[in-house]
Amino acid sequence: MTPTPLSGIIPPLCTPFRDDFGIDTDSLRRAIDFQLEAGVHGLFILGSSSEVAFLPDAQRRTVIETTVSHVDGRVPVLAGCIDMTTLRVAEHVRVAEEAGADAVVVTAPYYTRTHVAEVERHYRLLRERTGLPILAYDIPVAVHSHLDRELVLRLAEEEVIAGLKDSSGDEAGFRYVLQGRRERGLGSFAVFTGSELLVDWALELGADGAVPGLANVDPEGYVAIHRHVRSGDLAAARAEQERLLKLFTIVDVAPPHRMGRGSAALGAFKAAMKMRGVIADAVLAPPQLPLSEDELARIGEKLAEAGIGEGELA
Amino acid sequence: MTPTPLSGIIPPLCTPFRDDFGIDTDSLRRAIDFQLEAGVHGLFILGSSSEVAFLPDAQRRTVIETTVSHVDGRVPVLAGCIDMTTLRVAEHVRVAEEAGADAVVVTAPYYTRTHVAEVERHYRLLRERTGLPILAYDIPVAVHSHLDRELVLRLAEEEVIAGLKDSSGDEAGFRYVLQGRRERGLGSFAVFTGSELLVDWALELGADGAVPGLANVDPEGYVAIHRHVRSGDLAAARAEQERLLKLFTIVDVAPPHRMGRGSAALGAFKAAMKMRGVIADAVLAPPQLPLSEDELARIGEKLAEAGIGEGELA
Amino acid sequence: MTPTPLSGIIPPLCTPFRDDFGIDTDSLRRAIDFQLEAGVHGLFILGSSSEVAFLPDAQRRTVIETTVSHVDGRVPVLAGCIDMTTLRVAEHVRVAEEAGADAVVVTAPYYTRTHVAEVERHYRLLRERTGLPILAYDIPVAVHSHLDRELVLRLAEEEVIAGLKDSSGDEAGFRYVLQGRRERGLGSFAVFTGSELLVDWALELGADGAVPGLANVDPEGYVAIHRHVRSGDLAAARAEQERLLKLFTIVDVAPPHRMGRGSAALGAFKAAMKMRGVIADAVLAPPQLPLSEDELARIGEKLAEAGIGEGELA
Amino acid sequence: MTPTPLSGIIPPLCTPFRDDFGIDTDSLRRAIDFQLEAGVHGLFILGSSSEVAFLPDAQRRTVIETTVSHVDGRVPVLAGCIDMTTLRVAEHVRVAEEAGADAVVVTAPYYTRTHVAEVERHYRLLRERTGLPILAYDIPVAVHSHLDRELVLRLAEEEVIAGLKDSSGDEAGFRYVLQGRRERGLGSFAVFTGSELLVDWALELGADGAVPGLANVDPEGYVAIHRHVRSGDLAAARAEQERLLKLFTIVDVAPPHRMGRGSAALGAFKAAMKMRGVIADAVLAPPQLPLSEDELARIGEKLAEAGIGEGELA
């Protein structure tokens, strides 16, 4: 396995739909262009923010083929291979490999009541089945278990996994992983935060990059944070991150007694992308619920407050 | 939608594997024969006890085709269509329909952070897509949400769902569903407990049947409970259930610090099936862990205590 | 330790307050009379339904002294000694002992992150400090751990605990305790369900009694269930329990987005007690919130539907 | 209410016991001296790390009186008033006030199933009852609810609370509080992290200080972090924090299948304090379990690795 040069801002790309929930490939290509023009360093498709849990296999394949083809090697393309257990994930990995993804991103098993020793076996078995780099995806809010930090470091040491996308919300654990990586000389093990809100901090602390869902709406902001931290201007990085903290409150415009937190967040991202003229339609895959007119209006206001103008489809 | 005549003991059939994790169809047919000879009233394939979360789509299809063909109409075959959200579930429903299943069994969305209004939309959209009866499958330990009892009754009233398999562990909630069904005159709405341990009680209270994983090991016991309750011999039903309470402790032979509760339970079921001569191999799908020799020996002892002799493959 | 003759319906008595949150001892005595006239077999004071978590020590002492004095030996008085850990609980036990309680009721430790071995030590240390029977109180919704059933049986066998009040919601676990009690010959170990909704079932299965909060409102109903089960009239017990299922929905009249489930339930119990003329005021201890006029009206309707007339303070 | 000048490193002081679980006031005074000599800026007594959940009221009073008297105004003394609900907390607040504490620290209600509106009422009622500054204590691992960040800011704005000790583990939420404080001009609202592991980051971001349990063992380290951040030497702050990350692993020396995480952490802190010659005995209040000889030896090794020599009682 070649050391992975993954780093920087790698947005988890939202998946635009047509009315019939086929992939809106025109909008998908426009979203990719929008990201690349903003200077992102990679793209993560088929992650949680991509509504991967809502996409049938054929649509997943369309997303990956369209993206790989349109990106055409300009940045690395990471593909989420999100399914419940090893053999099912292995099939997604095979598809990603065939379609030309540069790396795959894999969670712990879910639906089943799992155990750290089974999580370990899961990654080891997948390692045997692909030549692609595997990033472990720590996302307890979805899979209801948290990756053990010692396991992560051991799998990194043995080159079973090539990186980590940490959406655990456990920042102290994240720091232990960064410390362990440094002390064990695992320089090629790529560590990413999945947070939208602590990217400046994660980068200052040595993380290689970030995978923030909000970058679908404001990639320029995250690219700026990355640039500022790399150039040592921590105050500028912080100011930009603080601006994005406020923008991120679009995910709470729809209240919890009305819809799931998934719909509220992804609906807000897509609505904002549409307002910016990036995608044609903000529809979410079923059974997610749509935002109301009032909620959309408040999202528009928050975009304006964050200095983001509305746009039109090119 | 025709009223569903589903009732009685409907075991959630374990899925036997070959060494390469292809379906061991010989063992599967033997397991079906074993169940039908014991007098069960239906079969539930591709449920949690079937390791559905571990089966790629091709294996799922093999299981359903093999079962439908081998059962050949002698009892109803219910097929689990277990996936994260509506469009993915819809594909499994289509396969089940094509393969000749008599009903499909569907959980609430998972992986995503859902909401009762989204769960409702999920079932309504699936109802539009199939002519098969849909049973709602309430299994919080896997999907991390609990079906709202008022929603269940409303969906029953509007014939969106034809039944409920309740593995929630919320027996009071189950009772409210039974009460609501009676008061609203929903006689054709089929209500099943997913518990192994309270089948006598559920049947006495008016449930139509049970879907106990332990019936893979001891279908005779559950069929006897059903017969005793139907004939009014509650004491005999209770005695049989109490015997099965003790047998069920095979699921805890492997300790929680060594493996997941899924592996421990399904490994025990399959080991016992092998000891009885029903299936050729007790292997679990990856990444689940195997039981140790000592643990297998204790399972053998518990079978003997429960009066179950060992057998040989026919 | 003398074997405990505890059995039957033992309501967890609500604690009536004056406007200044002193104990309304007149109402407390009236509530006790109301219960004894209905034929209950004991009283459990200072439990969760008594707002014990809200009562300063002086008020707790007033409750226990008033109750012991007013009951005057007619039925056993069980006193909750609800606090976080051993030494704090021990002080409440000493007060209960001095005030003449017949038994104490003790939860697992909480606030601290505990362990089964520490729960065991907790009960053993308390056993050394009092001559009163100790009932273990299993209430995960409050203490966030569930008593291990093997531990319960071991402590019963060694006469560390004299009984169990099971409010765990784990009915299968409850059944294992009843089975273990029978098989190990622990006849004097008293097992109570804390459920409002499964009392008929628990008694049929061999439980000694029930501690249902709703008995504050309708003790006659629970006493009738007990009588029917003892006389073998299971159908009558079931009918009565089904009536109480519907009455119990008063606890959900106030919606979850407006107040805590504690306020909603205890506010409903007290409102109904006031409507029946049992207590003078339905006020809850701070910081709980009051029910609205609309919510109170709906509770009144539900009482009427359950055949319970309104009353006046004697 | 006078604006509170609370800031800096304010360790949550462990409570030393005699063999009979009376307070070892000699060791307590020695621990205070040890902290003050290390340059800490305040002391937080009767918090979670002080085993407050294990202390009867008389011992709590001894701790506060001993501390206030021995500190004698050299630094502010904050007293935890940890109990389940308003009236019980109010009694602890009164004692703290009488004994001369400078501020009180109060959690959300627990044991009861609470609601954000009830949490709000809780703090407002306590505000009416004391002239002391109240710090809100956000500790979901103990109280099982997380303080709503908007509520915290609103209560700060209205001067209901004078500060926040955030042990929530939700660093993004903490950042929102800091941002809100700045934007609303709440400069006198004191914000502390309760983390041991992110103190450098919290201080850089504008937090007033930290309340790290590990400062019982190594106050010099935390004081150094504070000094380095204040002087702008972030690299030195980070290096010191990284050293303490490794030292903090003493809390996991005892494995989770053997004892609760409370015993493991507090046992480790006290063992290390004893090794440093600060307290006479490392005993924990019941029902917590003691560390083994092997575990103590590993703690000694970790102290040595962190550059901390063993000491003797003065």
mmCIF file of N, CA and C in Angstrom, chain A residues 69-156:
data_model
loop_
_atom_site.group_PDB
_atom_site.id
_atom_site.type_symbol
_atom_site.label_atom_id
_atom_site.label_comp_id
_atom_site.label_asym_id
_atom_site.label_seq_id
_atom_site.Cartn_x
_atom_site.Cartn_y
_atom_site.Cartn_z
ATOM 1 N N SER A 69 -15.111 10.558 -13.023
ATOM 2 C CA SER A 69 -14.925 11.005 -14.399
ATOM 3 C C SER A 69 -14.781 12.527 -14.467
ATOM 4 N N HIS A 70 -15.629 13.231 -13.742
ATOM 5 C CA HIS A 70 -15.616 14.686 -13.836
ATOM 6 C C HIS A 70 -14.397 15.288 -13.140
ATOM 7 N N VAL A 71 -14.005 14.701 -12.017
ATOM 8 C CA VAL A 71 -12.823 15.218 -11.306
ATOM 9 C C VAL A 71 -11.564 14.945 -12.130
ATOM 10 N N ASP A 72 -11.539 13.763 -12.727
ATOM 11 C CA ASP A 72 -10.474 13.415 -13.666
ATOM 12 C C ASP A 72 -9.078 13.623 -13.070
ATOM 13 N N GLY A 73 -8.927 13.166 -11.840
ATOM 14 C CA GLY A 73 -7.598 13.165 -11.245
ATOM 15 C C GLY A 73 -7.134 14.479 -10.663
ATOM 16 N N ARG A 74 -7.936 15.528 -10.772
ATOM 17 C CA ARG A 74 -7.472 16.814 -10.248
ATOM 18 C C ARG A 74 -7.282 16.808 -8.745
ATOM 19 N N VAL A 75 -8.140 16.088 -8.024
ATOM 20 C CA VAL A 75 -7.987 15.891 -6.563
ATOM 21 C C VAL A 75 -8.365 14.438 -6.263
ATOM 22 N N PRO A 76 -7.942 13.934 -5.123
ATOM 23 C CA PRO A 76 -8.342 12.569 -4.768
ATOM 24 C C PRO A 76 -9.840 12.490 -4.494
ATOM 25 N N VAL A 77 -10.433 11.368 -4.876
ATOM 26 C CA VAL A 77 -11.841 11.108 -4.606
ATOM 27 C C VAL A 77 -11.944 9.941 -3.623
ATOM 28 N N LEU A 78 -12.515 10.238 -2.467
ATOM 29 C CA LEU A 78 -12.744 9.206 -1.450
ATOM 30 C C LEU A 78 -14.191 8.762 -1.540
ATOM 31 N N ALA A 79 -14.408 7.452 -1.499
ATOM 32 C CA ALA A 79 -15.776 6.944 -1.609
ATOM 33 C C ALA A 79 -16.191 6.239 -0.332
ATOM 34 N N GLY A 80 -17.296 6.689 0.235
ATOM 35 C CA GLY A 80 -17.863 5.993 1.379
ATOM 36 C C GLY A 80 -18.418 4.646 0.947
ATOM 37 N N CYS A 81 -18.094 3.607 1.722
ATOM 38 C CA CYS A 81 -18.623 2.263 1.458
ATOM 39 C C CYS A 81 -19.399 1.900 2.713
ATOM 40 N N ILE A 82 -20.592 2.482 2.795
ATOM 41 C CA ILE A 82 -21.337 2.487 4.051
ATOM 42 C C ILE A 82 -22.380 1.397 4.021
ATOM 43 N N ASP A 83 -22.123 0.360 4.787
ATOM 44 C CA ASP A 83 -23.120 -0.692 4.943
ATOM 45 C C ASP A 83 -22.874 -1.386 6.272
ATOM 46 N N MET A 84 -23.737 -2.365 6.583
ATOM 47 C CA MET A 84 -23.815 -2.839 7.955
ATOM 48 C C MET A 84 -22.651 -3.701 8.418
ATOM 49 N N THR A 85 -22.156 -4.572 7.528
ATOM 50 C CA THR A 85 -21.133 -5.525 7.966
ATOM 51 C C THR A 85 -20.188 -5.850 6.817
ATOM 52 N N THR A 86 -19.233 -6.698 7.098
ATOM 53 C CA THR A 86 -18.065 -6.900 6.239
ATOM 54 C C THR A 86 -18.401 -7.263 4.798
ATOM 55 N N LEU A 87 -19.204 -8.297 4.626
ATOM 56 C CA LEU A 87 -19.414 -8.773 3.246
ATOM 57 C C LEU A 87 -20.179 -7.756 2.415
ATOM 58 N N ARG A 88 -21.116 -7.068 3.048
ATOM 59 C CA ARG A 88 -21.851 -6.028 2.321
ATOM 60 C C ARG A 88 -20.939 -4.838 1.997
ATOM 61 N N VAL A 89 -20.123 -4.445 2.963
ATOM 62 C CA VAL A 89 -19.184 -3.355 2.701
ATOM 63 C C VAL A 89 -18.218 -3.761 1.583
ATOM 64 N N ALA A 90 -17.792 -5.007 1.605
ATOM 65 C CA ALA A 90 -16.816 -5.478 0.606
ATOM 66 C C ALA A 90 -17.351 -5.283 -0.813
ATOM 67 N N GLU A 91 -18.643 -5.439 -0.987
ATOM 68 C CA GLU A 91 -19.212 -5.256 -2.331
ATOM 69 C C GLU A 91 -19.129 -3.792 -2.762
ATOM 70 N N HIS A 92 -19.395 -2.904 -1.829
ATOM 71 C CA HIS A 92 -19.273 -1.477 -2.160
ATOM 72 C C HIS A 92 -17.807 -1.121 -2.451
ATOM 73 N N VAL A 93 -16.899 -1.742 -1.711
ATOM 74 C CA VAL A 93 -15.474 -1.465 -1.931
ATOM 75 C C VAL A 93 -15.079 -1.896 -3.343
ATOM 76 N N ARG A 94 -15.567 -3.048 -3.741
ATOM 77 C CA ARG A 94 -15.238 -3.544 -5.083
ATOM 78 C C ARG A 94 -15.739 -2.565 -6.156
ATOM 79 N N VAL A 95 -16.964 -2.068 -5.974
ATOM 80 C CA VAL A 95 -17.518 -1.104 -6.932
ATOM 81 C C VAL A 95 -16.666 0.166 -6.960
ATOM 82 N N ALA A 96 -16.290 0.640 -5.798
ATOM 83 C CA ALA A 96 -15.495 1.872 -5.715
ATOM 84 C C ALA A 96 -14.158 1.685 -6.414
ATOM 85 N N GLU A 97 -13.600 0.517 -6.212
ATOM 86 C CA GLU A 97 -12.306 0.215 -6.822
ATOM 87 C C GLU A 97 -12.433 0.198 -8.345
ATOM 88 N N GLU A 98 -13.453 -0.491 -8.813
ATOM 89 C CA GLU A 98 -13.675 -0.574 -10.265
ATOM 90 C C GLU A 98 -13.903 0.813 -10.876
ATOM 91 N N ALA A 99 -14.589 1.659 -10.120
ATOM 92 C CA ALA A 99 -14.942 2.968 -10.671
ATOM 93 C C ALA A 99 -13.807 3.974 -10.557
ATOM 94 N N GLY A 100 -12.744 3.583 -9.893
ATOM 95 C CA GLY A 100 -11.575 4.442 -9.878
ATOM 96 C C GLY A 100 -11.450 5.384 -8.694
ATOM 97 N N ALA A 101 -12.109 5.071 -7.598
ATOM 98 C CA ALA A 101 -11.925 5.895 -6.398
ATOM 99 C C ALA A 101 -10.502 5.773 -5.891
ATOM 100 N N ASP A 102 -10.046 6.799 -5.191
ATOM 101 C CA ASP A 102 -8.682 6.795 -4.687
ATOM 102 C C ASP A 102 -8.556 6.190 -3.289
ATOM 103 N N ALA A 103 -9.650 6.127 -2.581
ATOM 104 C CA ALA A 103 -9.630 5.553 -1.231
ATOM 105 C C ALA A 103 -11.079 5.252 -0.855
ATOM 106 N N VAL A 104 -11.247 4.379 0.122
ATOM 107 C CA VAL A 104 -12.590 4.078 0.612
ATOM 108 C C VAL A 104 -12.685 4.432 2.093
ATOM 109 N N VAL A 105 -13.900 4.736 2.504
ATOM 110 C CA VAL A 105 -14.148 5.182 3.877
ATOM 111 C C VAL A 105 -15.193 4.243 4.482
ATOM 112 N N VAL A 106 -14.861 3.652 5.636
ATOM 113 C CA VAL A 106 -15.632 2.529 6.170
ATOM 114 C C VAL A 106 -15.907 2.721 7.664
ATOM 115 N N THR A 107 -17.171 2.555 8.063
ATOM 116 C CA THR A 107 -17.526 2.660 9.488
ATOM 117 C C THR A 107 -17.377 1.311 10.183
ATOM 118 N N ALA A 108 -17.565 1.319 11.493
ATOM 119 C CA ALA A 108 -17.737 0.087 12.257
ATOM 120 C C ALA A 108 -19.051 -0.566 11.843
ATOM 121 N N PRO A 109 -19.206 -1.871 12.105
ATOM 122 C CA PRO A 109 -20.482 -2.538 11.840
ATOM 123 C C PRO A 109 -21.617 -1.863 12.619
ATOM 124 N N TYR A 110 -22.801 -1.920 12.065
ATOM 125 C CA TYR A 110 -23.967 -1.404 12.792
ATOM 126 C C TYR A 110 -25.154 -2.308 12.538
ATOM 127 N N TYR A 111 -26.282 -1.941 13.088
ATOM 128 C CA TYR A 111 -27.493 -2.776 13.153
ATOM 129 C C TYR A 111 -27.249 -3.924 14.126
ATOM 130 N N THR A 112 -26.143 -4.657 13.945
ATOM 131 C CA THR A 112 -25.751 -5.698 14.882
ATOM 132 C C THR A 112 -25.128 -5.076 16.137
ATOM 133 N N ARG A 113 -25.232 -5.799 17.252
ATOM 134 C CA ARG A 113 -24.583 -5.339 18.488
ATOM 135 C C ARG A 113 -23.145 -5.827 18.465
ATOM 136 N N THR A 114 -22.229 -4.932 18.210
ATOM 137 C CA THR A 114 -20.860 -5.329 17.899
ATOM 138 C C THR A 114 -19.930 -5.209 19.104
ATOM 139 N N HIS A 115 -18.635 -5.386 18.876
ATOM 140 C CA HIS A 115 -17.623 -5.451 19.939
ATOM 141 C C HIS A 115 -16.302 -5.017 19.315
ATOM 142 N N VAL A 116 -15.432 -4.456 20.130
ATOM 143 C CA VAL A 116 -14.188 -3.924 19.588
ATOM 144 C C VAL A 116 -13.396 -4.992 18.821
ATOM 145 N N ALA A 117 -13.436 -6.237 19.287
ATOM 146 C CA ALA A 117 -12.688 -7.296 18.596
ATOM 147 C C ALA A 117 -13.314 -7.599 17.237
ATOM 148 N N GLU A 118 -14.605 -7.368 17.127
ATOM 149 C CA GLU A 118 -15.276 -7.589 15.840
ATOM 150 C C GLU A 118 -15.031 -6.411 14.891
ATOM 151 N N VAL A 119 -14.967 -5.217 15.460
ATOM 152 C CA VAL A 119 -14.619 -4.051 14.644
ATOM 153 C C VAL A 119 -13.217 -4.246 14.063
ATOM 154 N N GLU A 120 -12.317 -4.750 14.891
ATOM 155 C CA GLU A 120 -10.955 -4.999 14.411
ATOM 156 C C GLU A 120 -10.963 -6.013 13.268
ATOM 157 N N ARG A 121 -11.682 -7.097 13.463
ATOM 158 C CA ARG A 121 -11.725 -8.145 12.425
ATOM 159 C C ARG A 121 -12.319 -7.588 11.127
ATOM 160 N N HIS A 122 -13.318 -6.733 11.279
ATOM 161 C CA HIS A 122 -13.983 -6.096 10.135
ATOM 162 C C HIS A 122 -12.950 -5.370 9.259
ATOM 163 N N TYR A 123 -12.144 -4.523 9.862
ATOM 164 C CA TYR A 123 -11.172 -3.767 9.068
ATOM 165 C C TYR A 123 -10.081 -4.686 8.496
ATOM 166 N N ARG A 124 -9.669 -5.676 9.268
ATOM 167 C CA ARG A 124 -8.618 -6.574 8.774
ATOM 168 C C ARG A 124 -9.108 -7.376 7.559
ATOM 169 N N LEU A 125 -10.336 -7.830 7.629
ATOM 170 C CA LEU A 125 -10.867 -8.603 6.495
ATOM 171 C C LEU A 125 -11.009 -7.732 5.254
ATOM 172 N N LEU A 126 -11.425 -6.508 5.445
ATOM 173 C CA LEU A 126 -11.557 -5.613 4.288
ATOM 174 C C LEU A 126 -10.190 -5.289 3.700
ATOM 175 N N ARG A 127 -9.203 -5.153 4.579
ATOM 176 C CA ARG A 127 -7.831 -4.880 4.124
ATOM 177 C C ARG A 127 -7.357 -5.960 3.152
ATOM 178 N N GLU A 128 -7.758 -7.208 3.446
ATOM 179 C CA GLU A 128 -7.329 -8.316 2.585
ATOM 180 C C GLU A 128 -7.990 -8.270 1.213
ATOM 181 N N ARG A 129 -9.096 -7.524 1.104
ATOM 182 C CA ARG A 129 -9.898 -7.602 -0.106
ATOM 183 C C ARG A 129 -9.705 -6.449 -1.065
ATOM 184 N N THR A 130 -8.892 -5.461 -0.707
ATOM 185 C CA THR A 130 -8.741 -4.328 -1.618
ATOM 186 C C THR A 130 -7.324 -3.770 -1.559
ATOM 187 N N GLY A 131 -6.909 -3.202 -2.657
ATOM 188 C CA GLY A 131 -5.633 -2.509 -2.678
ATOM 189 C C GLY A 131 -5.772 -1.035 -2.350
ATOM 190 N N LEU A 132 -7.006 -0.559 -2.264
ATOM 191 C CA LEU A 132 -7.228 0.866 -1.971
ATOM 192 C C LEU A 132 -6.954 1.181 -0.510
ATOM 193 N N PRO A 133 -6.496 2.398 -0.247
ATOM 194 C CA PRO A 133 -6.404 2.835 1.156
ATOM 195 C C PRO A 133 -7.784 2.843 1.794
ATOM 196 N N ILE A 134 -7.853 2.389 3.039
ATOM 197 C CA ILE A 134 -9.103 2.390 3.799
ATOM 198 C C ILE A 134 -9.009 3.447 4.893
ATOM 199 N N LEU A 135 -9.975 4.365 4.912
ATOM 200 C CA LEU A 135 -10.078 5.287 6.046
ATOM 201 C C LEU A 135 -11.173 4.791 6.991
ATOM 202 N N ALA A 136 -10.865 4.716 8.270
ATOM 203 C CA ALA A 136 -11.889 4.378 9.260
ATOM 204 C C ALA A 136 -12.736 5.618 9.529
ATOM 205 N N TYR A 137 -14.032 5.392 9.632
ATOM 206 C CA TYR A 137 -14.983 6.499 9.768
ATOM 207 C C TYR A 137 -15.667 6.319 11.126
ATOM 208 N N ASP A 138 -15.342 7.212 12.042
ATOM 209 C CA ASP A 138 -15.856 7.101 13.418
ATOM 210 C C ASP A 138 -17.066 8.013 13.580
ATOM 211 N N ILE A 139 -18.253 7.442 13.584
ATOM 212 C CA ILE A 139 -19.462 8.250 13.584
ATOM 213 C C ILE A 139 -20.540 7.607 14.463
ATOM 214 N N PRO A 140 -20.347 7.724 15.785
ATOM 215 C CA PRO A 140 -21.262 7.068 16.737
ATOM 216 C C PRO A 140 -22.723 7.488 16.566
ATOM 217 N N VAL A 141 -22.982 8.713 16.129
ATOM 218 C CA VAL A 141 -24.362 9.167 16.000
ATOM 219 C C VAL A 141 -25.115 8.315 14.978
ATOM 220 N N ALA A 142 -24.404 7.701 14.058
ATOM 221 C CA ALA A 142 -25.023 6.839 13.049
ATOM 222 C C ALA A 142 -24.892 5.358 13.395
ATOM 223 N N VAL A 143 -23.715 4.940 13.861
ATOM 224 C CA VAL A 143 -23.481 3.500 14.032
ATOM 225 C C VAL A 143 -23.562 3.065 15.493
ATOM 226 N N HIS A 144 -23.661 4.009 16.400
ATOM 227 C CA HIS A 144 -23.910 3.727 17.809
ATOM 228 C C HIS A 144 -22.791 2.951 18.496
ATOM 229 N N SER A 145 -21.575 3.043 17.933
ATOM 230 C CA SER A 145 -20.399 2.651 18.712
ATOM 231 C C SER A 145 -19.289 3.623 18.339
ATOM 232 N N HIS A 146 -18.321 3.765 19.228
ATOM 233 C CA HIS A 146 -17.236 4.741 19.069
ATOM 234 C C HIS A 146 -15.961 3.925 18.881
ATOM 235 N N LEU A 147 -15.182 4.252 17.853
ATOM 236 C CA LEU A 147 -13.953 3.499 17.612
ATOM 237 C C LEU A 147 -12.992 3.663 18.790
ATOM 238 N N ASP A 148 -12.481 2.544 19.241
ATOM 239 C CA ASP A 148 -11.495 2.550 20.318
ATOM 240 C C ASP A 148 -10.190 3.169 19.816
ATOM 241 N N ARG A 149 -9.642 4.120 20.553
ATOM 242 C CA ARG A 149 -8.483 4.845 20.024
ATOM 243 C C ARG A 149 -7.250 3.945 19.944
ATOM 244 N N GLU A 150 -7.102 3.020 20.873
ATOM 245 C CA GLU A 150 -5.960 2.107 20.796
ATOM 246 C C GLU A 150 -6.086 1.207 19.562
ATOM 247 N N LEU A 151 -7.294 0.799 19.254
ATOM 248 C CA LEU A 151 -7.515 -0.016 18.052
ATOM 249 C C LEU A 151 -7.137 0.780 16.806
ATOM 250 N N VAL A 152 -7.561 2.019 16.750
ATOM 251 C CA VAL A 152 -7.238 2.859 15.591
ATOM 252 C C VAL A 152 -5.726 2.939 15.394
ATOM 253 N N LEU A 153 -5.011 3.171 16.482
ATOM 254 C CA LEU A 153 -3.553 3.312 16.352
ATOM 255 C C LEU A 153 -2.892 1.987 15.971
ATOM 256 N N ARG A 154 -3.397 0.900 16.522
ATOM 257 C CA ARG A 154 -2.821 -0.414 16.191
ATOM 258 C C ARG A 154 -3.059 -0.742 14.714
ATOM 259 N N LEU A 155 -4.270 -0.464 14.239
ATOM 260 C CA LEU A 155 -4.575 -0.724 12.823
ATOM 261 C C LEU A 155 -3.761 0.199 11.919
ATOM 262 N N ALA A 156 -3.481 1.411 12.386
ATOM 263 C CA ALA A 156 -2.643 2.333 11.612
ATOM 264 C C ALA A 156 -1.212 1.802 11.544
#
